[in-house]
Amino acid sequence: MGASSLVGARDWRALTIIAALGVLNGVLGPPPGATAASVIVIGWGQDTEGQADPPPGLSGVTAVAGGLLHSLALEEGGTVVAWGGDDFGETHVPPGLSNVVAISARAQYSLALRDDGTVIGWGDDSEGQTDVPPGLSNAKAIAAGGFHALALKEDGTVVGWGNDVLGQTDVPPGLSHVIAIAAGWFTTFALKSDGTVVAWGRNDYGITHVPPGLSGVTAIAAGDFFVLALKEDGTVVGWGDNTHGQTDVPSGLRHVTAIAAGGFHSLALKADGTVEAWGDNLTGQTKVPPGLTGVTAIAAGKGHNLVVTAGPPEKCTVDGTASSDDLHAARGQDRACGHQGDDAVFGGPGRDVVYGNRGDDVVVGGPGRDELLGGDGSDVLRARDGITGERLSAGHGDDRCRIDPGDSTRNCEQVVRD
């Protein structure tokens, strides 16, 4: 990643939560009691290109993926939705793409695995990373690295393509019995059926030096220059670059069911549906939304995160999380969340979801089903009488986002600065 990719990141810490109605099934199905109306996709962290803003209208999302500045969602019908940065066409899903069963994103390109075992790539192809080898078939998993890509075949072998200047696509001779793969910026990882991990490519920060004796691994995830391994006992092991604490697994972290690795941060999904995050927090990527529960899938981009959940955060019911919060939820199923000082959050009649985030926010929800999200510092958001189904989002500092009386269902998600 070039230094320019973080331009503006320090100035964007807005939490974004957008509903995406749908139903999950299969392995990633919702917890008991979830309904189509309660399933949503949540994004937070860096949002300079809208990569943490899942578009309205997503349906039946079963998986998500995050790249450098873009995001992907897989819907249960086998279609792919993409949003965020599009400098190389990484969000231009190929027309007619269908029957997709897995997705992967990295840097500025995207990969999709179809149910017939074929792989499709689009976006940046400067190193041939989207030039899927002709005749590749029987793939059952995919992984996108910095400028190289991988496919795991049904027979347990691995195929790599794209940039190979550092040996990242040179699969070790005789490697077999692989059950999972992961790709870092210049490295590749394979999980074998015996629970051991094999690594190759550039050895920055000792990333290809798998900890001696590591066994019982059930899943792997690669960040830019670090890697995580989930063990069968529900614990996590990390190694490689630790300049931002991304491999410092929180003490006592247990009961983990899934892991994800971003540029310099890490995520873990626990059996109770909650998420823990650690490592770099430059863009707020390790600040898990208060009360986030019911999560069924996670993904980490360079500086942002995405999760699929069976419902919105529910634990912040008239509950201030820092000093000087003034919170009122009135009449109905309201939730008011004040975060980090001097927030005034008011939920009016109806089913309001109101979040004040990082200081001096004023968030006022009127009658109806309002969703108002206050970003970083001195935001004012107001939903007026007579409006239902609003979503209002203010970003960084001194923002205003208003819907006036008498308007029908509308979104006011774009920051309006005075």
Coordinates of C-alpha atoms in Angstrom, one line a residue, residues 83-417:
W83 CA -19.2 -0.3 -3.6
G84 CA -16.5 2.1 -2.6
G85 CA -13.4 3.2 -4.6
D86 CA -13.5 2.3 -8.3
D87 CA -10.2 3.6 -9.7
F88 CA -9.5 0.3 -11.5
G89 CA -13.1 -0.9 -12.0
E90 CA -13.0 -3.0 -8.9
T91 CA -16.6 -2.2 -8.1
H92 CA -17.8 -2.9 -11.7
V93 CA -19.2 -6.3 -11.2
P94 CA -19.1 -8.2 -14.6
P95 CA -22.6 -8.1 -16.2
G96 CA -24.4 -11.3 -15.8
L97 CA -22.2 -12.7 -13.1
S98 CA -24.3 -15.2 -11.2
N99 CA -24.1 -18.5 -9.2
V100 CA -21.3 -17.1 -7.0
V101 CA -20.5 -19.0 -3.9
A102 CA -17.4 -17.1 -2.5
I103 CA -15.8 -13.7 -2.9
S104 CA -12.5 -12.1 -2.0
A105 CA -11.1 -8.6 -2.3
R106 CA -7.6 -7.1 -1.8
A107 CA -5.9 -4.0 -2.9
Q108 CA -8.0 -2.7 -5.9
Y109 CA -9.3 -5.8 -7.5
S110 CA -12.0 -8.5 -6.8
L111 CA -12.4 -12.2 -7.2
A112 CA -15.6 -14.4 -7.3
L113 CA -15.9 -18.2 -7.2
R114 CA -18.8 -19.7 -9.1
D115 CA -20.6 -22.9 -8.2
D116 CA -19.1 -24.6 -11.2
G117 CA -15.6 -24.2 -9.8
T118 CA -14.6 -21.4 -12.1
V119 CA -13.1 -18.1 -11.0
I120 CA -13.8 -14.6 -12.2
G121 CA -11.6 -11.5 -11.6
W122 CA -12.0 -7.8 -12.2
G123 CA -10.4 -4.5 -11.3
D124 CA -6.7 -3.8 -11.3
D125 CA -4.8 -6.2 -13.5
S126 CA -1.4 -4.5 -13.6
E127 CA 0.3 -7.7 -12.4
G128 CA -2.0 -10.2 -14.0
Q129 CA -3.9 -10.7 -10.7
T130 CA -7.3 -10.9 -12.5
D131 CA -6.0 -13.0 -15.4
V132 CA -7.3 -16.3 -14.1
P133 CA -5.3 -19.2 -15.6
P134 CA -7.1 -20.7 -18.6
G135 CA -8.7 -24.0 -17.8
L136 CA -8.8 -23.4 -14.1
S137 CA -11.7 -25.5 -12.8
N138 CA -12.8 -27.4 -9.7
A139 CA -11.9 -24.5 -7.4
K140 CA -13.5 -24.5 -4.0
A141 CA -11.9 -21.4 -2.4
I142 CA -10.2 -18.2 -3.5
A143 CA -7.9 -15.6 -1.9
A144 CA -6.8 -12.2 -3.2
G145 CA -3.4 -10.9 -2.2
G146 CA -1.7 -7.6 -2.8
F147 CA -1.0 -8.3 -6.5
H148 CA -1.4 -12.0 -6.7
A149 CA -4.3 -14.4 -6.4
L150 CA -4.9 -18.0 -5.3
A151 CA -7.4 -20.8 -5.8
L152 CA -7.8 -23.9 -3.8
K153 CA -8.9 -26.9 -5.8
E154 CA -11.2 -29.8 -4.8
D155 CA -8.2 -32.1 -4.9
G156 CA -6.4 -30.1 -2.1
T157 CA -3.9 -28.5 -4.4
V158 CA -3.3 -24.7 -4.8
V159 CA -2.9 -22.6 -7.9
G160 CA -1.5 -19.1 -7.9
W161 CA -1.2 -16.3 -10.5
G162 CA -0.3 -12.6 -10.7
N163 CA 2.9 -11.0 -9.4
D164 CA 5.5 -13.6 -8.5
V165 CA 8.6 -11.5 -8.1
L166 CA 8.9 -12.6 -4.5
G167 CA 7.8 -16.2 -5.0
Q168 CA 4.3 -15.7 -3.6
T169 CA 2.7 -17.8 -6.4
D170 CA 5.5 -20.5 -6.3
V171 CA 3.5 -23.2 -4.6
P172 CA 5.8 -25.6 -2.8
P173 CA 6.3 -28.8 -4.8
G174 CA 4.2 -31.6 -3.5
L175 CA 1.9 -29.4 -1.4
S176 CA -1.4 -31.3 -1.0
H177 CA -4.3 -31.9 1.5
V178 CA -4.9 -28.2 1.7
I179 CA -8.2 -27.2 3.2
A180 CA -7.9 -23.3 3.3
I181 CA -5.8 -20.6 1.8
A182 CA -4.9 -16.9 2.6
A183 CA -2.9 -14.3 0.8
G184 CA -1.0 -11.3 2.3
W185 CA 0.6 -8.5 0.4
F186 CA 3.5 -10.5 -0.8
T187 CA 2.9 -13.8 0.9
T188 CA 0.8 -16.9 0.7
F189 CA -0.5 -19.3 3.3
A190 CA -2.1 -22.8 3.2
L191 CA -3.8 -24.7 5.9
K192 CA -3.5 -28.4 5.7
S193 CA -6.0 -31.1 6.8
D194 CA -3.6 -32.0 9.7
G195 CA -4.0 -28.6 11.2
T196 CA -0.6 -27.3 10.2
V197 CA 0.2 -24.1 8.2
V198 CA 2.6 -23.7 5.3
A199 CA 3.8 -20.3 4.2
W200 CA 5.8 -18.9 1.2
G201 CA 6.7 -15.6 -0.4
R202 CA 8.5 -12.6 1.0
N203 CA 9.5 -13.0 4.6
D204 CA 9.0 -9.4 5.9
Y205 CA 8.7 -9.3 9.7
G206 CA 9.1 -13.1 9.8
I207 CA 5.7 -13.6 8.3
T208 CA 6.6 -16.9 6.6
H209 CA 8.1 -18.3 9.8
V210 CA 5.2 -20.3 11.1
P211 CA 5.5 -20.6 14.9
P212 CA 7.2 -23.9 15.8
G213 CA 4.8 -26.5 16.9
L214 CA 1.7 -24.7 15.8
S215 CA -1.1 -27.2 15.2
G216 CA -4.8 -27.7 15.6
V217 CA -5.5 -24.8 13.3
T218 CA -8.9 -24.6 11.7
A219 CA -8.8 -21.2 9.9
I220 CA -6.2 -18.7 8.7
A221 CA -6.4 -15.0 7.7
A222 CA -3.6 -12.8 6.3
G223 CA -3.2 -9.1 6.7
D224 CA -0.7 -7.0 4.7
F225 CA 2.4 -8.3 6.5
F226 CA 1.0 -10.5 9.3
V227 CA -1.2 -13.6 9.7
L228 CA -3.7 -15.0 12.2
A229 CA -4.5 -18.6 12.9
L230 CA -7.7 -19.9 14.6
K231 CA -7.2 -23.0 16.6
E232 CA -9.7 -25.7 17.3
D233 CA -9.9 -24.7 21.0
G234 CA -11.2 -21.3 20.0
T235 CA -8.0 -19.4 20.6
V236 CA -6.1 -17.2 18.1
V237 CA -2.4 -17.0 17.3
G238 CA -0.7 -14.2 15.4
W239 CA 2.7 -13.6 13.9
G240 CA 4.5 -11.3 11.5
D241 CA 4.4 -7.5 11.6
N242 CA 3.3 -6.2 15.0
T243 CA 4.1 -2.5 14.6
H244 CA 0.4 -1.6 15.4
G245 CA -0.3 -4.4 17.9
Q246 CA -2.1 -6.4 15.2
T247 CA -0.7 -9.7 16.4
D248 CA -1.1 -9.0 20.1
V249 CA -4.2 -11.1 20.6
P250 CA -6.2 -9.8 23.5
S251 CA -5.5 -11.7 26.7
G252 CA -8.3 -14.2 27.5
L253 CA -9.8 -14.1 24.0
R254 CA -11.6 -17.4 23.6
H255 CA -14.6 -19.1 21.9
V256 CA -13.6 -17.6 18.6
T257 CA -15.3 -19.0 15.5
A258 CA -13.9 -16.8 12.7
I259 CA -11.0 -14.4 12.1
A260 CA -10.2 -11.6 9.7
A261 CA -7.1 -9.5 9.1
G262 CA -6.9 -6.0 7.6
G263 CA -4.0 -3.8 6.7
F264 CA -2.8 -3.4 10.2
H265 CA -5.7 -4.6 12.4
S266 CA -7.4 -7.8 13.4
L267 CA -11.0 -9.1 14.0
A268 CA -12.4 -12.1 15.8
L269 CA -15.9 -13.3 15.8
K270 CA -17.0 -15.1 19.0
A271 CA -19.5 -17.9 19.5
D272 CA -21.9 -15.5 21.2
G273 CA -22.1 -13.3 18.0
T274 CA -19.9 -10.5 19.3
V275 CA -16.8 -9.1 17.7
E276 CA -13.4 -8.1 19.1
A277 CA -10.9 -6.0 17.3
W278 CA -7.3 -5.0 18.0
G279 CA -4.3 -3.3 16.2
D280 CA -4.2 0.0 14.3
N281 CA -7.0 2.3 15.1
L282 CA -6.0 5.2 12.8
T283 CA -9.4 5.3 11.1
G284 CA -11.5 3.9 14.0
Q285 CA -11.3 0.3 12.6
T286 CA -10.9 -1.3 16.0
K287 CA -13.8 0.6 17.6
V288 CA -16.5 -2.0 17.4
P289 CA -19.9 -0.4 17.4
P290 CA -21.4 -0.4 20.9
G291 CA -23.8 -3.3 21.4
L292 CA -23.0 -5.1 18.2
T293 CA -24.4 -8.7 18.5
G294 CA -25.8 -11.4 16.3
V295 CA -22.9 -11.3 13.9
T296 CA -22.6 -14.2 11.5
A297 CA -19.8 -13.1 9.1
I298 CA -16.9 -10.7 9.3
A299 CA -14.4 -9.1 6.9
A300 CA -11.5 -6.7 7.2
G301 CA -10.4 -4.3 4.5
K302 CA -7.3 -2.1 4.6
G303 CA -8.7 0.2 7.2
H304 CA -12.4 -0.7 7.4
N305 CA -14.5 -3.6 8.5
L306 CA -17.8 -5.2 7.4
V307 CA -20.0 -7.6 9.3
V308 CA -23.3 -9.4 8.6
T309 CA -25.6 -9.4 11.6
A310 CA -29.1 -10.6 12.5
G311 CA -30.0 -7.2 13.9
P312 CA -28.8 -3.7 14.9
P313 CA -26.7 -3.0 18.0
E314 CA -29.1 -3.5 20.9
K315 CA -27.2 -2.9 24.2
C316 CA -27.1 0.9 24.1
T317 CA -30.6 1.4 25.4
V318 CA -30.4 4.9 27.0
D319 CA -26.9 4.3 28.0
G320 CA -24.0 6.8 27.9
T321 CA -20.6 5.4 27.5
A322 CA -18.6 8.4 28.6
S323 CA -18.9 11.6 30.5
S324 CA -21.5 14.3 30.0
D325 CA -23.8 12.2 27.7
D326 CA -27.5 13.2 27.9
L327 CA -29.6 10.4 26.5
H328 CA -33.4 10.0 26.3
A329 CA -35.3 7.3 24.6
A330 CA -39.0 7.8 24.6
R331 CA -42.1 5.7 23.7
G332 CA -41.5 2.5 21.8
Q333 CA -38.5 0.5 20.8
D334 CA -35.9 3.2 20.9
R335 CA -32.1 2.8 21.3
A336 CA -30.0 5.8 22.2
C337 CA -26.2 5.4 22.2
G338 CA -23.9 8.2 23.4
H339 CA -20.2 7.6 22.8
Q340 CA -17.2 9.4 24.2
G341 CA -18.3 12.6 25.8
D342 CA -20.7 15.5 25.6
D343 CA -23.3 13.9 23.3
A344 CA -26.9 14.7 23.4
V345 CA -29.0 11.9 22.0
F346 CA -32.8 12.0 21.9
G347 CA -35.0 9.2 20.6
G348 CA -38.6 10.4 20.0
P349 CA -41.7 8.3 19.6
G350 CA -41.4 5.2 17.5
R351 CA -38.6 2.8 16.7
D352 CA -35.6 5.1 16.7
V353 CA -32.0 4.0 16.5
V354 CA -29.8 6.9 17.4
Y355 CA -26.0 7.0 17.8
G356 CA -23.8 9.9 19.0
N357 CA -20.1 9.3 18.3
R358 CA -17.0 11.0 19.6
G359 CA -18.0 14.2 21.3
D360 CA -20.3 17.2 21.1
D361 CA -22.9 15.5 18.8
V362 CA -26.6 16.5 18.9
V363 CA -28.8 13.8 17.5
V364 CA -32.6 14.2 17.6
G365 CA -35.0 11.5 16.3
G366 CA -38.6 12.4 15.6
P367 CA -41.6 10.1 15.4
G368 CA -41.3 7.1 13.2
R369 CA -38.5 4.6 12.4
D370 CA -35.5 6.9 12.3
E371 CA -31.8 6.0 12.1
L372 CA -29.4 8.8 12.9
L373 CA -25.7 8.4 13.1
G374 CA -23.4 11.1 14.6
G375 CA -19.8 11.1 13.4
D376 CA -16.7 12.7 14.9
G377 CA -17.3 15.9 16.6
S378 CA -20.0 18.7 16.7
D379 CA -22.5 17.1 14.5
V380 CA -26.2 18.0 14.4
L381 CA -28.7 15.6 12.9
R382 CA -32.5 16.0 13.0
A383 CA -35.4 13.9 11.8
R384 CA -38.6 15.8 11.8
D385 CA -42.2 14.9 12.4
G386 CA -44.0 12.9 9.8
I387 CA -41.0 11.0 8.5
T388 CA -40.5 7.3 8.5
G389 CA -37.6 5.2 7.5
E390 CA -35.0 8.0 7.6
R391 CA -31.3 7.4 7.7
L392 CA -29.1 10.4 8.5
S393 CA -25.3 10.3 8.7
A394 CA -22.9 13.1 9.6
G395 CA -19.2 12.6 9.2
H396 CA -16.3 14.6 10.7
G397 CA -16.9 17.8 12.6
D398 CA -19.5 20.5 12.5
D399 CA -21.7 18.7 10.0
R400 CA -25.4 19.2 9.5
C401 CA -27.8 16.7 8.0
R402 CA -31.5 17.5 8.1
I403 CA -34.8 16.2 6.7
D404 CA -37.7 18.7 7.0
P405 CA -41.3 18.1 8.0
G406 CA -43.6 16.5 5.5
D407 CA -41.0 14.7 3.5
S408 CA -41.6 11.0 2.6
T409 CA -39.0 8.3 3.2
R410 CA -35.6 9.7 2.3
N411 CA -31.9 9.2 3.0
C412 CA -29.6 12.0 4.0
E413 CA -26.4 10.0 4.1
Q414 CA -24.2 12.4 2.3
V415 CA -22.4 14.9 4.6
V416 CA -23.7 18.4 4.2
R417 CA -21.3 21.0 5.5

